[in-house]
Amino acid sequence: MSIEVNNDPCAATPSDYKMTWTSAAQAMWAAVKLAGKAELELYEVMGLTGHAFRININPENVDIAGPTAYPWETFFAKGLKNIGFNTAYVRTADFTPPTPDQLTRALKLVQKSIDRGVPAISWDLFVPEFGVLYGYNDEKQELQGKDPNEDGTLLYEKLGRGQIHELFVMILEEEIQTTALSLIRGALEIAIDHAHRREHSNETPPFQNGLAGYDGWIEAFEAGKVSEIGNAYNLAVVADARAHAAKFLQEMADRWESDGNWGEAVVLITRGAAGHYARTTDALNTLLAVFPFPQGGEPNDAETAKKAIAVLQTAKAAEASGVEALERLLAELPE
């Protein structure tokens, strides 16, 4: 059995906001649209699940793993619940392939979701990114899946045994009742929490998320230990995410101003927040040409690093103002 998935999880074209470098959000969008939320745009899924506001940097070298090195099951479940869905998942420990029992449970979840007409979110199908599983064939013992690299098939036994050799499958379950107010309050709480609280339980690797992520990024440049490809990838992901954050907030402000039910203060704060994230995006975009993915440029050249640090300081200042605006907005909204 298979279902049709129209949006490919692959590299972003931010001008139309139909694709993103955040493969997790791209996969979520494919799932929620077929689970009853067809009206949601990608930038809304990015904003409502918190992915538009994510940054995760290893200050030792700006590791390429940064954008995907965090507790997926917790963050995904919270974001998808905010949109309006409970979830179920199977995950193995880092770099640990599934046991036969884990694989069986994962396949049952995948088939259950596909039978309902909704793709399952999964990890490391063909490359170490997120994608969707949208079909299965018991006779051939095959799954159909898409990720940023490929749209193809894999044997049941290969699930959780890709390049990374770890299993993660999450499906949407029953829908939860939401309101316009609960959606935006939830999104703001997720974004603000990510900005201020370290989400990692282990001290090593020393990943820093939120506003501290910029400090970690600058620390790596100061030490001259920046991974060329890691820096370029993190830059592409974060710049793209902030473009979606600005779009999410701007569209929300326009909608609220049009319907007239939210009050002038709420509209003004939201529009101001959109401006701060747009300035963050502009700052990061100036570095994209200097550090293109996958070539990476020369981040450890002393003069280049000095200029990059200045730009990252500008980006952090703009984002800090954005977070402050989100905090004011949360305080202004009714309970």
mmCIF file with all atom_site columns, C-alpha atoms in Angstrom, residues 76-262:
data_model
loop_
_atom_site.group_PDB
_atom_site.id
_atom_site.type_symbol
_atom_site.label_atom_id
_atom_site.label_alt_id
_atom_site.label_comp_id
_atom_site.label_asym_id
_atom_site.label_entity_id
_atom_site.label_seq_id
_atom_site.pdbx_PDB_ins_code
_atom_site.Cartn_x
_atom_site.Cartn_y
_atom_site.Cartn_z
_atom_site.occupancy
_atom_site.B_iso_or_equiv
_atom_site.pdbx_formal_charge
_atom_site.auth_seq_id
_atom_site.auth_comp_id
_atom_site.auth_asym_id
_atom_site.auth_atom_id
_atom_site.pdbx_PDB_model_num
ATOM 1   C CA . PHE A 1 76  ? 8.743  16.583 17.860 1.00 0.00 ? 76  PHE A CA 1
ATOM 2   C CA . ALA A 1 77  ? 5.996  15.372 20.184 1.00 0.00 ? 77  ALA A CA 1
ATOM 3   C CA . LYS A 1 78  ? 5.650  18.802 21.776 1.00 0.00 ? 78  LYS A CA 1
ATOM 4   C CA . GLY A 1 79  ? 5.528  20.589 18.422 1.00 0.00 ? 79  GLY A CA 1
ATOM 5   C CA . LEU A 1 80  ? 3.080  18.176 16.823 1.00 0.00 ? 80  LEU A CA 1
ATOM 6   C CA . LYS A 1 81  ? 0.857  18.260 19.909 1.00 0.00 ? 81  LYS A CA 1
ATOM 7   C CA . ASN A 1 82  ? 0.826  22.025 19.573 1.00 0.00 ? 82  ASN A CA 1
ATOM 8   C CA . ILE A 1 83  ? -0.446 21.665 16.007 1.00 0.00 ? 83  ILE A CA 1
ATOM 9   C CA . GLY A 1 84  ? -3.079 19.229 17.215 1.00 0.00 ? 84  GLY A CA 1
ATOM 10  C CA . PHE A 1 85  ? -1.814 15.635 17.154 1.00 0.00 ? 85  PHE A CA 1
ATOM 11  C CA . ASN A 1 86  ? -0.770 13.059 19.685 1.00 0.00 ? 86  ASN A CA 1
ATOM 12  C CA . THR A 1 87  ? 2.123  10.910 18.492 1.00 0.00 ? 87  THR A CA 1
ATOM 13  C CA . ALA A 1 88  ? 3.661  7.484  18.905 1.00 0.00 ? 88  ALA A CA 1
ATOM 14  C CA . TYR A 1 89  ? 7.268  6.577  18.168 1.00 0.00 ? 89  TYR A CA 1
ATOM 15  C CA . VAL A 1 90  ? 10.012 3.988  18.343 1.00 0.00 ? 90  VAL A CA 1
ATOM 16  C CA . ARG A 1 91  ? 13.612 5.115  18.770 1.00 0.00 ? 91  ARG A CA 1
ATOM 17  C CA . THR A 1 92  ? 16.847 3.331  19.529 1.00 0.00 ? 92  THR A CA 1
ATOM 18  C CA . ALA A 1 93  ? 19.826 4.873  21.320 1.00 0.00 ? 93  ALA A CA 1
ATOM 19  C CA . ASP A 1 94  ? 22.337 6.906  19.317 1.00 0.00 ? 94  ASP A CA 1
ATOM 20  C CA . PHE A 1 95  ? 24.188 4.789  16.739 1.00 0.00 ? 95  PHE A CA 1
ATOM 21  C CA . THR A 1 96  ? 22.339 1.664  17.872 1.00 0.00 ? 96  THR A CA 1
ATOM 22  C CA . PRO A 1 97  ? 20.519 -0.480 15.292 1.00 0.00 ? 97  PRO A CA 1
ATOM 23  C CA . PRO A 1 98  ? 17.111 -1.879 16.232 1.00 0.00 ? 98  PRO A CA 1
ATOM 24  C CA . THR A 1 99  ? 16.520 -5.202 17.879 1.00 0.00 ? 99  THR A CA 1
ATOM 25  C CA . PRO A 1 100 ? 14.071 -7.514 16.089 1.00 0.00 ? 100 PRO A CA 1
ATOM 26  C CA . ASP A 1 101 ? 11.361 -6.439 18.530 1.00 0.00 ? 101 ASP A CA 1
ATOM 27  C CA . GLN A 1 102 ? 12.039 -2.740 17.966 1.00 0.00 ? 102 GLN A CA 1
ATOM 28  C CA . LEU A 1 103 ? 11.971 -3.210 14.210 1.00 0.00 ? 103 LEU A CA 1
ATOM 29  C CA . THR A 1 104 ? 8.678  -5.100 14.423 1.00 0.00 ? 104 THR A CA 1
ATOM 30  C CA . ARG A 1 105 ? 7.099  -2.367 16.545 1.00 0.00 ? 105 ARG A CA 1
ATOM 31  C CA . ALA A 1 106 ? 8.364  0.333  14.190 1.00 0.00 ? 106 ALA A CA 1
ATOM 32  C CA . LEU A 1 107 ? 6.996  -1.453 11.120 1.00 0.00 ? 107 LEU A CA 1
ATOM 33  C CA . LYS A 1 108 ? 3.607  -1.850 12.805 1.00 0.00 ? 108 LYS A CA 1
ATOM 34  C CA . LEU A 1 109 ? 3.505  1.902  13.459 1.00 0.00 ? 109 LEU A CA 1
ATOM 35  C CA . VAL A 1 110 ? 4.494  2.694  9.876  1.00 0.00 ? 110 VAL A CA 1
ATOM 36  C CA . GLN A 1 111 ? 1.862  0.376  8.411  1.00 0.00 ? 111 GLN A CA 1
ATOM 37  C CA . LYS A 1 112 ? -0.806 1.661  10.792 1.00 0.00 ? 112 LYS A CA 1
ATOM 38  C CA . SER A 1 113 ? -0.139 5.235  9.679  1.00 0.00 ? 113 SER A CA 1
ATOM 39  C CA . ILE A 1 114 ? 0.038  4.458  5.961  1.00 0.00 ? 114 ILE A CA 1
ATOM 40  C CA . ASP A 1 115 ? -3.198 2.467  6.200  1.00 0.00 ? 115 ASP A CA 1
ATOM 41  C CA . ARG A 1 116 ? -4.812 5.680  7.496  1.00 0.00 ? 116 ARG A CA 1
ATOM 42  C CA . GLY A 1 117 ? -3.429 7.597  4.519  1.00 0.00 ? 117 GLY A CA 1
ATOM 43  C CA . VAL A 1 118 ? -0.766 9.469  6.501  1.00 0.00 ? 118 VAL A CA 1
ATOM 44  C CA . PRO A 1 119 ? 3.002  9.051  5.934  1.00 0.00 ? 119 PRO A CA 1
ATOM 45  C CA . ALA A 1 120 ? 5.240  8.190  8.871  1.00 0.00 ? 120 ALA A CA 1
ATOM 46  C CA . ILE A 1 121 ? 8.133  10.443 9.856  1.00 0.00 ? 121 ILE A CA 1
ATOM 47  C CA . SER A 1 122 ? 11.466 8.620  9.892  1.00 0.00 ? 122 SER A CA 1
ATOM 48  C CA . TRP A 1 123 ? 15.221 9.146  10.103 1.00 0.00 ? 123 TRP A CA 1
ATOM 49  C CA . ASP A 1 124 ? 18.161 8.080  7.952  1.00 0.00 ? 124 ASP A CA 1
ATOM 50  C CA . LEU A 1 125 ? 16.264 6.387  5.162  1.00 0.00 ? 125 LEU A CA 1
ATOM 51  C CA . PHE A 1 126 ? 18.854 7.090  2.458  1.00 0.00 ? 126 PHE A CA 1
ATOM 52  C CA . VAL A 1 127 ? 20.935 9.854  4.107  1.00 0.00 ? 127 VAL A CA 1
ATOM 53  C CA . PRO A 1 128 ? 21.176 11.039 7.747  1.00 0.00 ? 128 PRO A CA 1
ATOM 54  C CA . GLU A 1 129 ? 18.202 13.413 7.488  1.00 0.00 ? 129 GLU A CA 1
ATOM 55  C CA . PHE A 1 130 ? 14.483 13.122 8.173  1.00 0.00 ? 130 PHE A CA 1
ATOM 56  C CA . GLY A 1 131 ? 12.040 11.901 5.590  1.00 0.00 ? 131 GLY A CA 1
ATOM 57  C CA . VAL A 1 132 ? 8.709  10.128 5.234  1.00 0.00 ? 132 VAL A CA 1
ATOM 58  C CA . LEU A 1 133 ? 7.641  6.551  4.693  1.00 0.00 ? 133 LEU A CA 1
ATOM 59  C CA . TYR A 1 134 ? 4.567  6.533  2.477  1.00 0.00 ? 134 TYR A CA 1
ATOM 60  C CA . GLY A 1 135 ? 4.159  2.961  1.219  1.00 0.00 ? 135 GLY A CA 1
ATOM 61  C CA . TYR A 1 136 ? 4.810  -0.669 2.036  1.00 0.00 ? 136 TYR A CA 1
ATOM 62  C CA . ASN A 1 137 ? 4.672  -4.037 0.304  1.00 0.00 ? 137 ASN A CA 1
ATOM 63  C CA . ASP A 1 138 ? 4.483  -7.055 2.601  1.00 0.00 ? 138 ASP A CA 1
ATOM 64  C CA . GLU A 1 139 ? 5.049  -9.472 -0.247 1.00 0.00 ? 139 GLU A CA 1
ATOM 65  C CA . LYS A 1 140 ? 8.345  -7.825 -1.219 1.00 0.00 ? 140 LYS A CA 1
ATOM 66  C CA . GLN A 1 141 ? 9.121  -6.784 2.394  1.00 0.00 ? 141 GLN A CA 1
ATOM 67  C CA . GLU A 1 142 ? 9.752  -3.258 1.121  1.00 0.00 ? 142 GLU A CA 1
ATOM 68  C CA . LEU A 1 143 ? 9.020  0.290  2.262  1.00 0.00 ? 143 LEU A CA 1
ATOM 69  C CA . GLN A 1 144 ? 8.654  3.338  0.025  1.00 0.00 ? 144 GLN A CA 1
ATOM 70  C CA . GLY A 1 145 ? 10.208 6.507  1.349  1.00 0.00 ? 145 GLY A CA 1
ATOM 71  C CA . LYS A 1 146 ? 11.421 10.007 0.533  1.00 0.00 ? 146 LYS A CA 1
ATOM 72  C CA . ASP A 1 147 ? 14.163 12.055 2.114  1.00 0.00 ? 147 ASP A CA 1
ATOM 73  C CA . PRO A 1 148 ? 16.256 15.013 0.877  1.00 0.00 ? 148 PRO A CA 1
ATOM 74  C CA . ASN A 1 149 ? 18.402 12.685 -1.224 1.00 0.00 ? 149 ASN A CA 1
ATOM 75  C CA . GLU A 1 150 ? 16.139 10.038 -2.700 1.00 0.00 ? 150 GLU A CA 1
ATOM 76  C CA . ASP A 1 151 ? 12.641 8.791  -3.394 1.00 0.00 ? 151 ASP A CA 1
ATOM 77  C CA . GLY A 1 152 ? 12.911 5.023  -3.426 1.00 0.00 ? 152 GLY A CA 1
ATOM 78  C CA . THR A 1 153 ? 12.479 1.704  -1.664 1.00 0.00 ? 153 THR A CA 1
ATOM 79  C CA . LEU A 1 154 ? 14.247 -0.030 1.175  1.00 0.00 ? 154 LEU A CA 1
ATOM 80  C CA . LEU A 1 155 ? 13.835 -3.486 2.637  1.00 0.00 ? 155 LEU A CA 1
ATOM 81  C CA . TYR A 1 156 ? 12.045 -3.804 5.954  1.00 0.00 ? 156 TYR A CA 1
ATOM 82  C CA . GLU A 1 157 ? 15.277 -5.105 7.495  1.00 0.00 ? 157 GLU A CA 1
ATOM 83  C CA . LYS A 1 158 ? 17.143 -1.943 6.437  1.00 0.00 ? 158 LYS A CA 1
ATOM 84  C CA . LEU A 1 159 ? 14.933 0.371  8.506  1.00 0.00 ? 159 LEU A CA 1
ATOM 85  C CA . GLY A 1 160 ? 17.177 1.718  11.248 1.00 0.00 ? 160 GLY A CA 1
ATOM 86  C CA . ARG A 1 161 ? 20.261 0.392  9.491  1.00 0.00 ? 161 ARG A CA 1
ATOM 87  C CA . GLY A 1 162 ? 21.107 3.268  7.181  1.00 0.00 ? 162 GLY A CA 1
ATOM 88  C CA . GLN A 1 163 ? 24.283 5.319  7.262  1.00 0.00 ? 163 GLN A CA 1
ATOM 89  C CA . ILE A 1 164 ? 23.941 6.093  10.981 1.00 0.00 ? 164 ILE A CA 1
ATOM 90  C CA . HIS A 1 165 ? 22.504 2.743  12.148 1.00 0.00 ? 165 HIS A CA 1
ATOM 91  C CA . GLU A 1 166 ? 19.838 4.029  14.508 1.00 0.00 ? 166 GLU A CA 1
ATOM 92  C CA . LEU A 1 167 ? 16.064 3.796  14.314 1.00 0.00 ? 167 LEU A CA 1
ATOM 93  C CA . PHE A 1 168 ? 13.511 6.576  14.660 1.00 0.00 ? 168 PHE A CA 1
ATOM 94  C CA . VAL A 1 169 ? 9.914  6.371  13.476 1.00 0.00 ? 169 VAL A CA 1
ATOM 95  C CA . MET A 1 170 ? 7.107  8.679  14.612 1.00 0.00 ? 170 MET A CA 1
ATOM 96  C CA . ILE A 1 171 ? 3.472  8.698  13.521 1.00 0.00 ? 171 ILE A CA 1
ATOM 97  C CA . LEU A 1 172 ? 0.549  11.023 14.105 1.00 0.00 ? 172 LEU A CA 1
ATOM 98  C CA . GLU A 1 173 ? -2.256 9.508  16.130 1.00 0.00 ? 173 GLU A CA 1
ATOM 99  C CA . GLU A 1 174 ? -5.554 10.967 17.290 1.00 0.00 ? 174 GLU A CA 1
ATOM 100 C CA . GLU A 1 175 ? -6.235 14.641 16.643 1.00 0.00 ? 175 GLU A CA 1
ATOM 101 C CA . ILE A 1 176 ? -6.425 17.035 19.601 1.00 0.00 ? 176 ILE A CA 1
ATOM 102 C CA . GLN A 1 177 ? -8.747 20.013 19.770 1.00 0.00 ? 177 GLN A CA 1
ATOM 103 C CA . THR A 1 178 ? -6.887 23.319 19.434 1.00 0.00 ? 178 THR A CA 1
ATOM 104 C CA . THR A 1 179 ? -7.766 27.002 19.215 1.00 0.00 ? 179 THR A CA 1
ATOM 105 C CA . ALA A 1 180 ? -6.037 29.888 17.481 1.00 0.00 ? 180 ALA A CA 1
ATOM 106 C CA . LEU A 1 181 ? -4.926 31.126 20.895 1.00 0.00 ? 181 LEU A CA 1
ATOM 107 C CA . SER A 1 182 ? -3.598 27.749 22.070 1.00 0.00 ? 182 SER A CA 1
ATOM 108 C CA . LEU A 1 183 ? -1.610 27.364 18.835 1.00 0.00 ? 183 LEU A CA 1
ATOM 109 C CA . ILE A 1 184 ? 0.202  30.669 19.158 1.00 0.00 ? 184 ILE A CA 1
ATOM 110 C CA . ARG A 1 185 ? 0.752  30.391 22.920 1.00 0.00 ? 185 ARG A CA 1
ATOM 111 C CA . GLY A 1 186 ? 2.235  26.937 22.427 1.00 0.00 ? 186 GLY A CA 1
ATOM 112 C CA . ALA A 1 187 ? 4.501  28.121 19.608 1.00 0.00 ? 187 ALA A CA 1
ATOM 113 C CA . LEU A 1 188 ? 5.768  31.053 21.670 1.00 0.00 ? 188 LEU A CA 1
ATOM 114 C CA . GLU A 1 189 ? 6.449  28.848 24.686 1.00 0.00 ? 189 GLU A CA 1
ATOM 115 C CA . ILE A 1 190 ? 8.438  26.374 22.569 1.00 0.00 ? 190 ILE A CA 1
ATOM 116 C CA . ALA A 1 191 ? 10.491 29.149 20.919 1.00 0.00 ? 191 ALA A CA 1
ATOM 117 C CA . ILE A 1 192 ? 11.217 30.978 24.167 1.00 0.00 ? 192 ILE A CA 1
ATOM 118 C CA . ASP A 1 193 ? 12.158 27.772 25.996 1.00 0.00 ? 193 ASP A CA 1
ATOM 119 C CA . HIS A 1 194 ? 14.578 26.818 23.199 1.00 0.00 ? 194 HIS A CA 1
ATOM 120 C CA . ALA A 1 195 ? 16.129 30.296 23.258 1.00 0.00 ? 195 ALA A CA 1
ATOM 121 C CA . HIS A 1 196 ? 16.970 30.197 26.974 1.00 0.00 ? 196 HIS A CA 1
ATOM 122 C CA . ARG A 1 197 ? 17.188 26.587 28.214 1.00 0.00 ? 197 ARG A CA 1
ATOM 123 C CA . ARG A 1 198 ? 19.889 24.101 27.243 1.00 0.00 ? 198 ARG A CA 1
ATOM 124 C CA . GLU A 1 199 ? 17.963 21.097 25.957 1.00 0.00 ? 199 GLU A CA 1
ATOM 125 C CA . HIS A 1 200 ? 20.813 18.577 26.199 1.00 0.00 ? 200 HIS A CA 1
ATOM 126 C CA . SER A 1 201 ? 21.128 16.271 29.201 1.00 0.00 ? 201 SER A CA 1
ATOM 127 C CA . ASN A 1 202 ? 24.793 15.423 28.560 1.00 0.00 ? 202 ASN A CA 1
ATOM 128 C CA . GLU A 1 203 ? 27.763 17.776 28.817 1.00 0.00 ? 203 GLU A CA 1
ATOM 129 C CA . THR A 1 204 ? 29.500 16.191 25.832 1.00 0.00 ? 204 THR A CA 1
ATOM 130 C CA . PRO A 1 205 ? 29.361 16.923 23.022 1.00 0.00 ? 205 PRO A CA 1
ATOM 131 C CA . PRO A 1 206 ? 28.952 20.485 24.352 1.00 0.00 ? 206 PRO A CA 1
ATOM 132 C CA . PHE A 1 207 ? 26.106 21.528 22.032 1.00 0.00 ? 207 PHE A CA 1
ATOM 133 C CA . GLN A 1 208 ? 24.597 24.924 22.779 1.00 0.00 ? 208 GLN A CA 1
ATOM 134 C CA . ASN A 1 209 ? 21.107 25.811 21.604 1.00 0.00 ? 209 ASN A CA 1
ATOM 135 C CA . GLY A 1 210 ? 19.118 29.019 21.450 1.00 0.00 ? 210 GLY A CA 1
ATOM 136 C CA . LEU A 1 211 ? 20.866 32.330 22.001 1.00 0.00 ? 211 LEU A CA 1
ATOM 137 C CA . ALA A 1 212 ? 23.835 30.505 23.548 1.00 0.00 ? 212 ALA A CA 1
ATOM 138 C CA . GLY A 1 213 ? 24.273 28.789 20.187 1.00 0.00 ? 213 GLY A CA 1
ATOM 139 C CA . TYR A 1 214 ? 25.546 32.042 18.714 1.00 0.00 ? 214 TYR A CA 1
ATOM 140 C CA . ASP A 1 215 ? 28.101 32.301 21.533 1.00 0.00 ? 215 ASP A CA 1
ATOM 141 C CA . GLY A 1 216 ? 29.263 28.769 20.758 1.00 0.00 ? 216 GLY A CA 1
ATOM 142 C CA . TRP A 1 217 ? 29.518 29.606 17.058 1.00 0.00 ? 217 TRP A CA 1
ATOM 143 C CA . ILE A 1 218 ? 31.638 32.674 17.814 1.00 0.00 ? 218 ILE A CA 1
ATOM 144 C CA . GLU A 1 219 ? 33.796 30.625 20.205 1.00 0.00 ? 219 GLU A CA 1
ATOM 145 C CA . ALA A 1 220 ? 34.626 28.187 17.416 1.00 0.00 ? 220 ALA A CA 1
ATOM 146 C CA . PHE A 1 221 ? 35.592 31.010 15.063 1.00 0.00 ? 221 PHE A CA 1
ATOM 147 C CA . GLU A 1 222 ? 37.783 32.586 17.742 1.00 0.00 ? 222 GLU A CA 1
ATOM 148 C CA . ALA A 1 223 ? 39.585 29.274 18.270 1.00 0.00 ? 223 ALA A CA 1
ATOM 149 C CA . GLY A 1 224 ? 40.085 28.743 14.529 1.00 0.00 ? 224 GLY A CA 1
ATOM 150 C CA . LYS A 1 225 ? 38.610 25.250 14.720 1.00 0.00 ? 225 LYS A CA 1
ATOM 151 C CA . VAL A 1 226 ? 35.568 25.586 12.469 1.00 0.00 ? 226 VAL A CA 1
ATOM 152 C CA . SER A 1 227 ? 34.521 22.656 10.291 1.00 0.00 ? 227 SER A CA 1
ATOM 153 C CA . GLU A 1 228 ? 34.138 24.001 6.752  1.00 0.00 ? 228 GLU A CA 1
ATOM 154 C CA . ILE A 1 229 ? 31.214 21.767 5.814  1.00 0.00 ? 229 ILE A CA 1
ATOM 155 C CA . GLY A 1 230 ? 29.671 21.873 9.300  1.00 0.00 ? 230 GLY A CA 1
ATOM 156 C CA . ASN A 1 231 ? 29.705 25.649 9.415  1.00 0.00 ? 231 ASN A CA 1
ATOM 157 C CA . ALA A 1 232 ? 28.200 25.935 5.937  1.00 0.00 ? 232 ALA A CA 1
ATOM 158 C CA . TYR A 1 233 ? 25.448 23.444 6.745  1.00 0.00 ? 233 TYR A CA 1
ATOM 159 C CA . ASN A 1 234 ? 24.520 25.038 10.071 1.00 0.00 ? 234 ASN A CA 1
ATOM 160 C CA . LEU A 1 235 ? 24.478 28.436 8.402  1.00 0.00 ? 235 LEU A CA 1
ATOM 161 C CA . ALA A 1 236 ? 22.166 27.256 5.615  1.00 0.00 ? 236 ALA A CA 1
ATOM 162 C CA . VAL A 1 237 ? 19.796 25.599 8.091  1.00 0.00 ? 237 VAL A CA 1
ATOM 163 C CA . VAL A 1 238 ? 19.618 28.498 10.557 1.00 0.00 ? 238 VAL A CA 1
ATOM 164 C CA . ALA A 1 239 ? 19.320 31.223 7.894  1.00 0.00 ? 239 ALA A CA 1
ATOM 165 C CA . ASP A 1 240 ? 16.512 29.320 6.193  1.00 0.00 ? 240 ASP A CA 1
ATOM 166 C CA . ALA A 1 241 ? 14.751 28.716 9.516  1.00 0.00 ? 241 ALA A CA 1
ATOM 167 C CA . ARG A 1 242 ? 14.847 32.394 10.432 1.00 0.00 ? 242 ARG A CA 1
ATOM 168 C CA . ALA A 1 243 ? 13.393 33.320 7.044  1.00 0.00 ? 243 ALA A CA 1
ATOM 169 C CA . HIS A 1 244 ? 10.482 31.032 7.866  1.00 0.00 ? 244 HIS A CA 1
ATOM 170 C CA . ALA A 1 245 ? 10.226 32.547 11.370 1.00 0.00 ? 245 ALA A CA 1
ATOM 171 C CA . ALA A 1 246 ? 9.960  36.068 9.929  1.00 0.00 ? 246 ALA A CA 1
ATOM 172 C CA . LYS A 1 247 ? 7.362  34.888 7.399  1.00 0.00 ? 247 LYS A CA 1
ATOM 173 C CA . PHE A 1 248 ? 5.359  33.089 10.113 1.00 0.00 ? 248 PHE A CA 1
ATOM 174 C CA . LEU A 1 249 ? 5.249  36.161 12.347 1.00 0.00 ? 249 LEU A CA 1
ATOM 175 C CA . GLN A 1 250 ? 4.564  38.615 9.509  1.00 0.00 ? 250 GLN A CA 1
ATOM 176 C CA . GLU A 1 251 ? 1.652  36.565 8.176  1.00 0.00 ? 251 GLU A CA 1
ATOM 177 C CA . MET A 1 252 ? 0.276  36.233 11.687 1.00 0.00 ? 252 MET A CA 1
ATOM 178 C CA . ALA A 1 253 ? 0.433  39.991 12.243 1.00 0.00 ? 253 ALA A CA 1
ATOM 179 C CA . ASP A 1 254 ? -1.298 40.647 8.920  1.00 0.00 ? 254 ASP A CA 1
ATOM 180 C CA . ARG A 1 255 ? -4.041 38.140 9.736  1.00 0.00 ? 255 ARG A CA 1
ATOM 181 C CA . TRP A 1 256 ? -4.619 39.558 13.195 1.00 0.00 ? 256 TRP A CA 1
ATOM 182 C CA . GLU A 1 257 ? -4.719 43.124 11.910 1.00 0.00 ? 257 GLU A CA 1
ATOM 183 C CA . SER A 1 258 ? -7.239 42.095 9.254  1.00 0.00 ? 258 SER A CA 1
ATOM 184 C CA . ASP A 1 259 ? -9.657 40.301 11.581 1.00 0.00 ? 259 ASP A CA 1
ATOM 185 C CA . GLY A 1 260 ? -9.397 42.986 14.276 1.00 0.00 ? 260 GLY A CA 1
ATOM 186 C CA . ASN A 1 261 ? -9.928 40.616 17.208 1.00 0.00 ? 261 ASN A CA 1
ATOM 187 C CA . TRP A 1 262 ? -6.499 40.627 18.801 1.00 0.00 ? 262 TRP A CA 1
#
